Short mmCIF file of C-alpha atoms in Angstrom, two decimals:
data_model
loop_
_atom_site.label_atom_id
_atom_site.label_comp_id
_atom_site.label_asym_id
_atom_site.label_seq_id
_atom_site.Cartn_x
_atom_site.Cartn_y
_atom_site.Cartn_z
CA UNK A 102 145.53 101.47 -45.39
CA UNK A 103 149.20 100.93 -45.97
CA UNK A 104 150.90 98.25 -43.92
CA UNK A 105 154.45 97.10 -43.42
CA UNK A 106 155.67 93.93 -45.00
CA UNK A 107 156.32 90.82 -42.94
CA UNK A 108 160.07 91.43 -42.87
CA UNK A 109 159.64 95.07 -41.93
CA UNK A 110 157.39 94.06 -39.07
CA UNK A 111 160.09 92.11 -37.32
CA UNK A 112 162.43 95.06 -37.45
CA UNK A 113 159.89 97.74 -36.61
CA UNK A 114 157.86 96.05 -33.89
CA UNK A 115 155.12 97.66 -31.86
CA UNK A 116 155.56 101.30 -30.89
CA UNK A 117 156.51 102.08 -27.29
CA UNK A 118 154.56 105.29 -26.70
CA UNK A 119 151.96 104.78 -23.92
CA UNK A 120 151.87 106.07 -20.34
CA UNK A 121 150.23 104.67 -17.20
CA UNK A 122 146.98 106.53 -17.96
CA UNK A 123 146.83 104.90 -21.39
CA UNK A 124 147.45 101.43 -19.95
CA UNK A 125 144.84 101.92 -17.22
CA UNK A 126 142.39 103.32 -19.76
CA UNK A 127 142.86 100.24 -21.92
CA UNK A 128 142.08 97.89 -19.01
CA UNK A 129 139.12 99.97 -17.85
CA UNK A 130 137.78 100.25 -21.39
CA UNK A 131 138.20 96.52 -21.95
CA UNK A 132 136.18 95.90 -18.77
CA UNK A 133 133.58 98.47 -19.85
CA UNK A 134 132.24 98.94 -16.30
CA UNK A 135 129.19 100.96 -17.35
CA UNK A 136 128.12 98.41 -19.93
CA UNK A 137 129.03 95.50 -17.66
CA UNK A 138 126.75 96.72 -14.88
CA UNK A 139 123.93 97.38 -17.33
CA UNK A 140 123.01 93.70 -17.12
CA UNK A 141 125.26 91.63 -14.84
CA UNK A 142 123.73 92.87 -11.60
CA UNK A 143 120.49 91.33 -12.84
CA UNK A 144 122.14 87.91 -13.04
CA UNK A 145 123.50 88.21 -9.50
CA UNK A 146 120.07 89.28 -8.22
CA UNK A 147 118.53 86.19 -9.79
CA UNK A 148 120.69 84.01 -7.50
CA UNK A 149 121.18 86.13 -4.39
CA UNK A 150 118.07 88.30 -4.36
CA UNK A 151 118.48 91.51 -2.42
CA UNK A 152 121.96 90.32 -1.38
CA UNK A 153 123.25 90.68 -4.98
CA UNK A 154 125.97 93.05 -3.76
CA UNK A 155 127.72 90.08 -2.13
CA UNK A 156 128.46 88.63 -5.58
CA UNK A 157 130.49 91.72 -6.36
CA UNK A 158 132.15 91.83 -2.93
CA UNK A 159 133.20 88.22 -3.54
CA UNK A 160 134.38 89.08 -7.05
CA UNK A 161 136.37 92.15 -5.91
CA UNK A 162 138.12 89.98 -3.33
CA UNK A 163 138.82 87.25 -5.88
CA UNK A 164 140.07 89.65 -8.55
CA UNK A 165 142.31 91.36 -5.99
CA UNK A 166 143.86 87.98 -5.14
CA UNK A 167 144.31 87.09 -8.81
CA UNK A 168 145.53 90.60 -9.57
CA UNK A 169 148.43 90.14 -7.13
CA UNK A 170 150.03 87.62 -9.49
CA UNK A 171 149.56 89.81 -12.56
CA UNK A 172 150.93 92.88 -10.79
CA UNK A 173 154.01 91.05 -9.49
CA UNK A 174 154.76 89.29 -12.77
CA UNK A 175 154.35 92.51 -14.76
CA UNK A 176 157.15 94.01 -12.68
CA UNK A 177 159.49 91.46 -14.29
CA UNK A 178 157.98 90.58 -17.67
CA UNK A 179 156.72 92.94 -20.39
CA UNK A 180 155.27 91.42 -23.55
CA UNK A 181 152.31 92.04 -25.84
CA UNK A 182 151.09 88.47 -25.26
CA UNK A 183 149.83 89.15 -21.72
CA UNK A 184 149.04 85.79 -20.05
CA UNK A 185 150.80 83.98 -22.88
CA UNK A 186 154.14 85.54 -21.95
CA UNK A 187 153.56 85.59 -18.19
CA UNK A 188 152.82 81.86 -18.12
CA UNK A 189 155.39 81.07 -20.81
CA UNK A 190 158.19 82.67 -18.80
CA UNK A 191 157.14 81.17 -15.46
CA UNK A 192 155.87 77.65 -16.25
CA UNK A 193 157.18 77.03 -19.76
CA UNK A 194 156.49 77.80 -23.42
CA UNK A 195 153.94 75.01 -23.87
CA UNK A 196 151.84 76.15 -20.92
CA UNK A 197 152.24 79.75 -22.10
CA UNK A 198 150.94 78.90 -25.56
CA UNK A 199 147.91 77.16 -24.05
CA UNK A 200 147.23 80.04 -21.64
CA UNK A 201 147.50 82.56 -24.46
CA UNK A 202 145.03 80.59 -26.55
CA UNK A 203 142.61 80.45 -23.60
CA UNK A 204 142.83 84.22 -23.12
CA UNK A 205 142.40 84.87 -26.84
CA UNK A 206 139.32 82.63 -26.79
CA UNK A 207 137.97 84.53 -23.79
CA UNK A 208 138.42 87.92 -25.44
CA UNK A 209 136.85 86.76 -28.72
CA UNK A 210 133.84 85.29 -26.90
CA UNK A 211 133.35 88.30 -24.63
CA UNK A 212 133.76 90.58 -27.66
CA UNK A 213 130.99 88.64 -29.39
CA UNK A 214 128.70 88.98 -26.37
CA UNK A 215 129.34 92.70 -26.03
CA UNK A 216 128.78 93.28 -29.75
CA UNK A 217 125.39 91.60 -29.51
CA UNK A 218 124.57 93.46 -26.29
CA UNK A 219 125.20 96.82 -27.98
CA UNK A 220 122.03 96.19 -29.96
CA UNK A 221 120.08 95.35 -26.80
CA UNK A 222 120.59 98.77 -25.21
CA UNK A 223 120.76 100.84 -28.39
CA UNK A 224 117.38 99.44 -29.44
CA UNK A 225 116.03 100.14 -25.94
CA UNK A 226 117.02 103.80 -26.38
CA UNK A 227 115.33 103.96 -29.79
CA UNK A 228 112.19 102.36 -28.36
CA UNK A 229 112.07 104.91 -25.51
CA UNK A 230 112.22 107.65 -28.14
CA UNK A 231 109.37 106.00 -30.05
CA UNK A 232 111.53 105.42 -33.14
CA UNK A 233 111.03 101.65 -33.14
CA UNK A 234 108.63 99.22 -31.51
CA UNK A 235 109.24 97.48 -28.22
CA UNK A 236 109.10 93.93 -29.61
CA UNK A 237 111.94 91.69 -30.82
CA UNK A 238 114.34 93.38 -33.25
CA UNK A 239 116.79 92.27 -35.93
CA UNK A 240 119.70 92.95 -33.60
CA UNK A 241 122.40 91.67 -35.96
CA UNK A 242 122.41 94.88 -38.04
CA UNK A 243 123.23 97.12 -35.08
CA UNK A 244 126.02 94.73 -34.09
CA UNK A 245 127.36 94.69 -37.64
CA UNK A 246 127.57 98.49 -37.85
CA UNK A 247 129.30 98.59 -34.46
CA UNK A 248 131.83 95.97 -35.55
CA UNK A 249 132.71 97.92 -38.71
CA UNK A 250 133.36 101.01 -36.57
CA UNK A 251 135.49 98.93 -34.19
CA UNK A 252 137.69 97.73 -37.04
CA UNK A 253 138.14 101.28 -38.32
CA UNK A 254 139.21 102.55 -34.90
CA UNK A 255 141.40 99.51 -34.24
CA UNK A 256 143.54 100.26 -37.28
CA UNK A 257 144.39 103.71 -35.91
CA UNK A 258 147.09 104.53 -33.36
CA UNK A 259 146.76 102.67 -30.07
CA UNK A 260 146.79 105.97 -28.19
CA UNK A 261 143.61 106.99 -30.04
CA UNK A 262 142.01 103.75 -28.88
CA UNK A 263 142.96 104.19 -25.22
CA UNK A 264 141.74 107.81 -25.20
CA UNK A 265 138.43 106.81 -26.80
CA UNK A 266 137.95 104.03 -24.25
CA UNK A 267 138.63 106.38 -21.34
CA UNK A 268 136.33 109.16 -22.55
CA UNK A 269 133.44 106.77 -23.14
CA UNK A 270 133.74 105.22 -19.70
CA UNK A 271 134.18 108.53 -17.87
CA UNK A 272 131.03 109.98 -19.44
CA UNK A 273 129.00 106.87 -18.75
CA UNK A 274 130.29 106.45 -15.19
CA UNK A 275 129.39 110.05 -14.36
CA UNK A 276 125.77 109.46 -15.41
CA UNK A 277 125.51 106.16 -13.54
CA UNK A 278 126.97 107.65 -10.36
CA UNK A 279 124.50 110.55 -10.69
CA UNK A 280 121.62 108.08 -10.95
CA UNK A 281 122.85 106.13 -7.91
CA UNK A 282 123.25 109.34 -5.90
CA UNK A 283 119.69 110.41 -6.74
CA UNK A 284 118.38 106.97 -5.76
CA UNK A 285 120.17 107.05 -2.40
CA UNK A 286 119.05 110.61 -1.64
CA UNK A 287 115.41 110.01 -2.56
CA UNK A 288 115.31 106.69 -0.70
CA UNK A 289 116.99 108.28 2.32
CA UNK A 290 114.59 111.22 2.45
CA UNK A 291 111.44 109.16 1.91
CA UNK A 292 110.78 110.39 -1.64
CA UNK A 293 111.44 107.18 -3.59
CA UNK A 294 108.76 106.41 -6.23
CA UNK A 295 107.59 103.07 -4.80
CA UNK A 296 108.21 103.89 -1.15
CA UNK A 297 111.68 102.31 -1.15
CA UNK A 298 113.62 103.17 1.98
CA UNK A 299 117.33 103.43 2.64
CA UNK A 300 118.40 100.54 4.89
CA UNK A 301 121.03 97.85 5.31
CA UNK A 302 118.70 95.14 4.01
CA UNK A 303 120.75 94.90 0.81
CA UNK A 304 123.38 93.02 2.86
CA UNK A 305 120.95 90.22 3.76
CA UNK A 306 121.16 86.97 1.84
CA UNK A 307 118.11 84.77 1.21
CA UNK A 308 117.62 81.99 3.81
CA UNK A 309 119.62 78.87 3.01
CA UNK A 310 122.10 80.60 0.73
CA UNK A 311 125.38 78.67 0.74
CA UNK A 312 128.91 79.39 -0.39
CA UNK A 313 128.22 77.54 -3.63
CA UNK A 314 125.39 79.90 -4.55
CA UNK A 315 127.53 82.94 -3.78
CA UNK A 316 130.35 81.47 -5.91
CA UNK A 317 127.91 80.87 -8.77
CA UNK A 318 126.67 84.45 -8.50
CA UNK A 319 130.25 85.72 -8.32
CA UNK A 320 130.72 84.63 -11.93
CA UNK A 321 128.66 87.67 -12.87
CA UNK A 322 131.10 89.76 -10.84
CA UNK A 323 134.07 88.03 -12.44
CA UNK A 324 132.53 88.61 -15.85
CA UNK A 325 132.11 92.27 -14.97
CA UNK A 326 135.85 92.43 -14.24
CA UNK A 327 136.80 90.54 -17.40
CA UNK A 328 139.72 92.31 -19.01
CA UNK A 329 141.21 93.92 -15.89
CA UNK A 330 144.55 92.41 -16.97
CA UNK A 331 144.26 94.02 -20.42
CA UNK A 332 147.08 96.48 -19.72
CA UNK A 333 149.48 93.53 -19.67
CA UNK A 334 148.95 93.13 -23.43
CA UNK A 335 150.50 96.59 -23.90
CA UNK A 336 153.86 95.48 -22.54
CA UNK A 337 155.63 96.31 -25.79
CA UNK A 338 153.78 99.60 -26.35
CA UNK A 339 154.13 101.21 -22.89
CA UNK A 340 157.06 103.34 -21.81
CA UNK A 341 158.75 101.85 -18.74
CA UNK A 342 156.25 98.96 -18.73
CA UNK A 343 157.62 97.18 -15.65
CA UNK A 344 156.67 100.19 -13.56
CA UNK A 345 153.64 101.58 -15.39
CA UNK A 346 151.69 98.39 -16.14
CA UNK A 347 151.62 97.20 -12.49
CA UNK A 348 150.44 100.69 -11.52
CA UNK A 349 147.76 100.58 -14.23
CA UNK A 350 146.51 97.20 -12.96
CA UNK A 351 146.22 98.51 -9.39
CA UNK A 352 144.35 101.61 -10.55
CA UNK A 353 141.96 99.49 -12.59
CA UNK A 354 141.06 97.09 -9.77
CA UNK A 355 140.48 99.86 -7.23
CA UNK A 356 138.55 102.27 -9.46
CA UNK A 357 136.38 99.67 -11.14
CA UNK A 358 135.78 97.77 -7.89
CA UNK A 359 134.45 100.89 -6.16
CA UNK A 360 132.26 101.71 -9.17
CA UNK A 361 130.76 98.21 -9.23
CA UNK A 362 129.93 98.25 -5.52
CA UNK A 363 128.32 101.69 -5.71
CA UNK A 364 126.30 100.67 -8.77
CA UNK A 365 125.00 97.36 -7.45
CA UNK A 366 123.95 98.96 -4.16
CA UNK A 367 122.20 101.74 -6.08
CA UNK A 368 120.38 99.22 -8.25
CA UNK A 369 119.21 97.06 -5.34
CA UNK A 370 117.99 100.06 -3.31
CA UNK A 371 116.45 101.61 -6.42
CA UNK A 372 114.23 98.60 -7.01
CA UNK A 373 113.72 98.19 -3.28
CA UNK A 374 114.57 95.09 -1.30
CA UNK A 375 110.95 94.06 -1.79
CA UNK A 376 111.20 94.55 -5.55
CA UNK A 377 114.06 92.15 -6.10
CA UNK A 378 111.98 89.97 -8.43
CA UNK A 379 111.53 92.95 -10.75
CA UNK A 380 115.29 93.56 -10.62
CA UNK A 381 116.11 89.92 -11.34
CA UNK A 382 113.77 89.96 -14.37
CA UNK A 383 114.88 93.35 -15.74
CA UNK A 384 116.33 93.65 -19.24
CA UNK A 385 117.24 97.31 -18.81
CA UNK A 386 117.86 98.23 -15.14
CA UNK A 387 119.50 101.57 -16.00
CA UNK A 388 116.55 102.64 -18.12
CA UNK A 389 113.96 101.36 -15.65
CA UNK A 390 115.51 103.14 -12.66
CA UNK A 391 116.29 106.33 -14.57
CA UNK A 392 112.68 106.51 -15.75
CA UNK A 393 111.40 106.17 -12.18
CA UNK A 394 113.83 108.50 -10.44
CA UNK A 395 114.79 111.12 -13.04
CA UNK A 396 112.60 110.81 -16.12
CA UNK A 397 112.52 109.18 -19.55
CA UNK A 398 115.25 111.47 -20.90
CA UNK A 399 117.73 110.01 -18.40
CA UNK A 400 116.68 106.49 -19.35
CA UNK A 401 117.46 107.26 -22.99
CA UNK A 402 120.84 108.76 -22.05
CA UNK A 403 121.82 105.79 -19.91
CA UNK A 404 120.80 103.28 -22.57
CA UNK A 405 122.93 105.18 -25.05
CA UNK A 406 125.98 105.36 -22.76
CA UNK A 407 125.54 101.65 -21.97
CA UNK A 408 125.67 101.00 -25.72
CA UNK A 409 128.81 103.12 -26.00
CA UNK A 410 130.41 101.31 -23.06
CA UNK A 411 129.66 97.97 -24.67
CA UNK A 412 131.15 99.34 -27.88
CA UNK A 413 134.25 100.13 -25.81
CA UNK A 414 134.32 96.52 -24.55
CA UNK A 415 134.22 95.23 -28.12
CA UNK A 416 136.94 97.70 -29.12
CA UNK A 417 139.07 96.62 -26.16
CA UNK A 418 138.56 92.89 -26.61
CA UNK A 419 139.25 93.02 -30.35
CA UNK A 420 142.50 94.89 -29.72
CA UNK A 421 143.48 92.75 -26.74
CA UNK A 422 142.81 89.52 -28.65
CA UNK A 423 144.55 90.88 -31.74
CA UNK A 424 147.73 91.63 -29.76
CA UNK A 425 147.73 88.23 -28.12
CA UNK A 426 147.12 86.58 -31.48
CA UNK A 427 149.87 88.68 -33.04
CA UNK A 428 152.28 87.56 -30.31
CA UNK A 429 151.34 83.89 -30.68
CA UNK A 430 151.76 83.94 -34.45
CA UNK A 431 154.92 86.09 -34.44
CA UNK A 432 156.61 84.02 -31.77
CA UNK A 433 155.70 80.81 -33.60
CA UNK A 434 157.89 81.98 -36.47
CA UNK A 435 155.05 82.56 -38.94
CA UNK A 436 155.45 85.35 -41.49
CA UNK A 437 152.97 87.01 -43.82
CA UNK A 438 149.75 89.03 -43.40
CA UNK A 439 149.02 87.88 -39.84
CA UNK A 440 152.15 89.57 -38.49
CA UNK A 441 151.81 92.81 -40.40
CA UNK A 442 151.61 96.12 -38.62
CA UNK A 443 150.10 99.24 -40.12
CA UNK A 444 152.26 102.36 -40.33
CA UNK A 445 150.48 103.43 -37.13
CA UNK A 446 151.64 100.30 -35.31
CA UNK A 447 148.38 98.30 -35.28
CA UNK A 448 148.47 94.50 -35.84
CA UNK A 449 146.17 94.69 -38.86
CA UNK A 450 146.14 91.00 -39.76
CA UNK A 451 144.99 89.72 -36.38
CA UNK A 452 142.54 92.62 -35.94
CA UNK A 453 140.78 91.53 -39.13
CA UNK A 454 140.79 87.85 -38.12
CA UNK A 455 139.38 88.48 -34.62
CA UNK A 456 136.71 90.82 -35.99
CA UNK A 457 135.75 88.24 -38.63
CA UNK A 458 135.41 85.56 -35.93
CA UNK A 459 133.13 87.81 -33.87
CA UNK A 460 131.03 88.48 -36.96
CA UNK A 461 130.70 84.75 -37.68
CA UNK A 462 129.81 83.91 -34.07
CA UNK A 463 127.21 86.67 -33.77
CA UNK A 464 125.69 85.92 -37.17
CA UNK A 465 125.44 82.23 -36.29
CA UNK A 466 123.39 83.05 -33.18
CA UNK A 467 121.13 85.32 -35.22
CA UNK A 468 120.60 82.74 -37.98
CA UNK A 469 119.43 80.09 -35.50
CA UNK A 470 116.94 82.58 -34.05
CA UNK A 471 118.53 83.19 -30.64
CA UNK A 472 117.14 86.24 -28.85
CA UNK A 473 119.47 89.13 -28.15
CA UNK A 474 119.57 88.56 -24.37
CA UNK A 475 120.20 84.81 -24.59
CA UNK A 476 122.83 85.27 -27.31
CA UNK A 477 124.60 87.87 -25.17
CA UNK A 478 124.70 85.68 -22.07
CA UNK A 479 125.80 82.59 -24.03
CA UNK A 480 128.97 84.24 -25.27
CA UNK A 481 129.72 86.15 -22.08
CA UNK A 482 129.44 82.97 -20.02
CA UNK A 483 131.63 81.00 -22.41
CA UNK A 484 134.24 83.77 -22.39
CA UNK A 485 134.28 83.94 -18.60
CA UNK A 486 134.99 80.21 -18.30
CA UNK A 487 137.95 80.53 -20.67
CA UNK A 488 139.12 83.59 -18.76
CA UNK A 489 139.08 81.74 -15.43
CA UNK A 490 141.30 79.02 -16.93
CA UNK A 491 143.79 81.63 -18.17
CA UNK A 492 143.79 83.33 -14.76
CA UNK A 493 144.42 80.02 -13.01
CA UNK A 494 147.46 79.28 -15.19
CA UNK A 495 148.84 82.78 -14.60
CA UNK A 496 148.39 82.34 -10.85
CA UNK A 497 150.26 79.03 -10.89
CA UNK A 498 153.00 80.80 -12.83
CA UNK A 499 153.16 83.57 -10.22
CA UNK A 500 153.55 81.01 -7.42
CA UNK A 501 156.39 79.26 -9.22
CA UNK A 502 158.19 82.40 -10.38
CA UNK A 503 157.94 84.43 -7.18
CA UNK A 504 158.42 81.86 -4.42
CA UNK A 505 160.49 78.91 -5.67
CA UNK A 506 164.24 78.73 -5.95
CA UNK A 507 166.96 79.84 -3.53
CA UNK A 508 166.22 83.56 -4.04
CA UNK A 509 162.45 84.25 -3.99
CA UNK A 510 161.34 87.42 -5.75
CA UNK A 511 158.74 88.25 -3.05
CA UNK A 512 158.49 87.60 0.71
CA UNK A 513 157.59 83.94 1.19
CA UNK A 514 154.63 84.72 3.45
CA UNK A 515 152.92 86.37 0.48
CA UNK A 516 152.63 82.95 -1.18
CA UNK A 517 149.32 82.62 0.66
CA UNK A 518 147.81 85.20 -1.71
CA UNK A 519 148.13 83.22 -4.96
CA UNK A 520 147.22 80.03 -3.08
CA UNK A 521 143.95 81.65 -1.99
CA UNK A 522 143.47 82.95 -5.54
CA UNK A 523 143.83 79.41 -6.92
CA UNK A 524 141.32 78.08 -4.39
CA UNK A 525 138.92 80.85 -5.37
CA UNK A 526 139.33 80.24 -9.09
CA UNK A 527 139.16 76.46 -8.76
CA UNK A 528 135.97 76.53 -6.70
CA UNK A 529 134.33 79.04 -9.03
CA UNK A 530 135.20 76.95 -12.10
CA UNK A 531 134.01 73.74 -10.40
CA UNK A 532 130.71 75.25 -9.29
CA UNK A 533 129.91 76.62 -12.71
CA UNK A 534 130.81 73.40 -14.50
CA UNK A 535 128.83 71.15 -12.16
CA UNK A 536 125.79 73.41 -11.86
CA UNK A 537 125.61 74.52 -15.50
CA UNK A 538 122.18 74.33 -17.11
CA UNK A 539 120.79 74.63 -20.62
CA UNK A 540 123.22 75.67 -23.33
CA UNK A 541 125.88 76.41 -20.70
CA UNK A 542 126.26 72.67 -20.09
CA UNK A 543 128.23 72.41 -23.32
CA UNK A 544 130.60 75.31 -22.64
CA UNK A 545 133.13 73.30 -20.58
CA UNK A 546 133.50 70.92 -23.52
CA UNK A 547 134.12 73.84 -25.89
CA UNK A 548 136.86 75.18 -23.61
CA UNK A 549 138.30 71.68 -23.18
CA UNK A 550 138.45 71.30 -26.97
CA UNK A 551 140.31 74.62 -27.27
CA UNK A 552 142.82 73.51 -24.63
CA UNK A 553 143.33 70.10 -26.28
CA UNK A 554 143.90 71.64 -29.73
CA UNK A 555 146.32 74.28 -28.45
CA UNK A 556 148.22 71.71 -26.35
CA UNK A 557 148.48 69.31 -29.30
CA UNK A 558 149.70 72.12 -31.55
CA UNK A 559 152.52 73.26 -29.26
CA UNK A 560 153.54 69.70 -28.36
CA UNK A 561 153.55 68.11 -31.81
CA UNK A 562 154.58 70.92 -34.20
CA UNK A 563 158.35 70.48 -34.53
CA UNK A 564 160.39 73.28 -32.95
CA UNK A 565 157.36 75.37 -31.97
CA UNK A 566 158.01 75.28 -28.21
CA UNK A 567 161.67 76.26 -28.73
CA UNK A 568 160.71 79.21 -30.95
CA UNK A 569 158.15 80.37 -28.41
CA UNK A 570 160.68 80.11 -25.58
CA UNK A 571 163.21 82.17 -27.51
CA UNK A 572 160.81 84.91 -28.58
CA UNK A 573 159.21 85.28 -25.15
CA UNK A 574 162.67 85.84 -23.69
CA UNK A 575 163.65 88.31 -26.44
CA UNK A 576 160.52 90.43 -25.88
CA UNK A 577 160.22 90.14 -22.12
CA UNK A 578 163.59 90.13 -20.40
CA UNK A 579 163.64 89.97 -16.60
CA UNK A 580 165.59 93.06 -15.71
#
């Protein structure tokens, strides 16, 4: 594939060709709601039992609070670096560089988890068809094939990527909503397979459940929403970005939030409030429920669309991370392969680097013998922690940018929204650091190491902060 030279890249830049539907599709595809709910409801059920829906109610509220800052800042700042530029313009270039590194880390980790998880559901579909056994599989090969396809698509035009993401999610969401509708109808009419009945019991929390437990469970909801801000990384590729990207972020939060709530309620009622232990232990809730309520054929279809949705998450995270990495390297004044764009406008150098990192991370888990489910959750949990840090920095930036100075850019009473968002993020981070168990105990130290390295780099490399400040302003003027 032909690519521009480093000098040509600076002159050409990313192509501004996307509309609000493309930006929203990118965020929705990066979230991968169908794939996200293929497993994350199980984690919430493990902590909240039949009240698992509250984890997603809590997460929708939290993401809406955090989303306020992204929406408001995107009305003033448009840049391919997403959080990197938003924080860099509002707090300062050093904080922006650190925030960008945290978000890049989050995307790379979540991309690794989703790549591994593709194998989990694709192999489930093959097993339902009788093509492979039901025991442990060599999941790395499925992930490797998926990653090669991701790289091929990523080097095409960004509009092709956004359309592919949207089509995959629409098809999958339609099937999941159909399954949930059938569950609700059969439960409501007394024809559920295990005698499950339609009731409001799914709103009841187990006795003794505290705010800390709900916050811990909400991480699964936050993880499900991971990437909602992805449209912000298209700031240099969207037409009229200061209008369209805020609109895309609002569309994403509303549409995906409704889908998550419908899905988790359908899953809880499908298993029955008395069958919550089966739900909490499920490896394939879509397939299990589809087999009970519609037949094996639907289970196969849903496992396949879950695999495709997870493929969309990998595609979205690779491209989101690649654009953030491209912005960080470009704005640092580095030239060469890492800042090359293909003739179609894709940041080829950083796409290859991010994909190679995901390959190394996934292969490492496979070589040490980690099972597909544990490997998936390891990387998704690590990525979520990094994501929460990036969100917190962006929210601080929104507070400073919007409400300080003699002429605030938003009504002062609205400052309560980012303050509540910070409290939400801080408590969620604290709970999941203090209560971490097993391998997850080491994840805060990994994120801390990333933050220390990125901070040291931007502080001690001569002139780096000044170059970042200049380039962020050049590519994201406040108009």
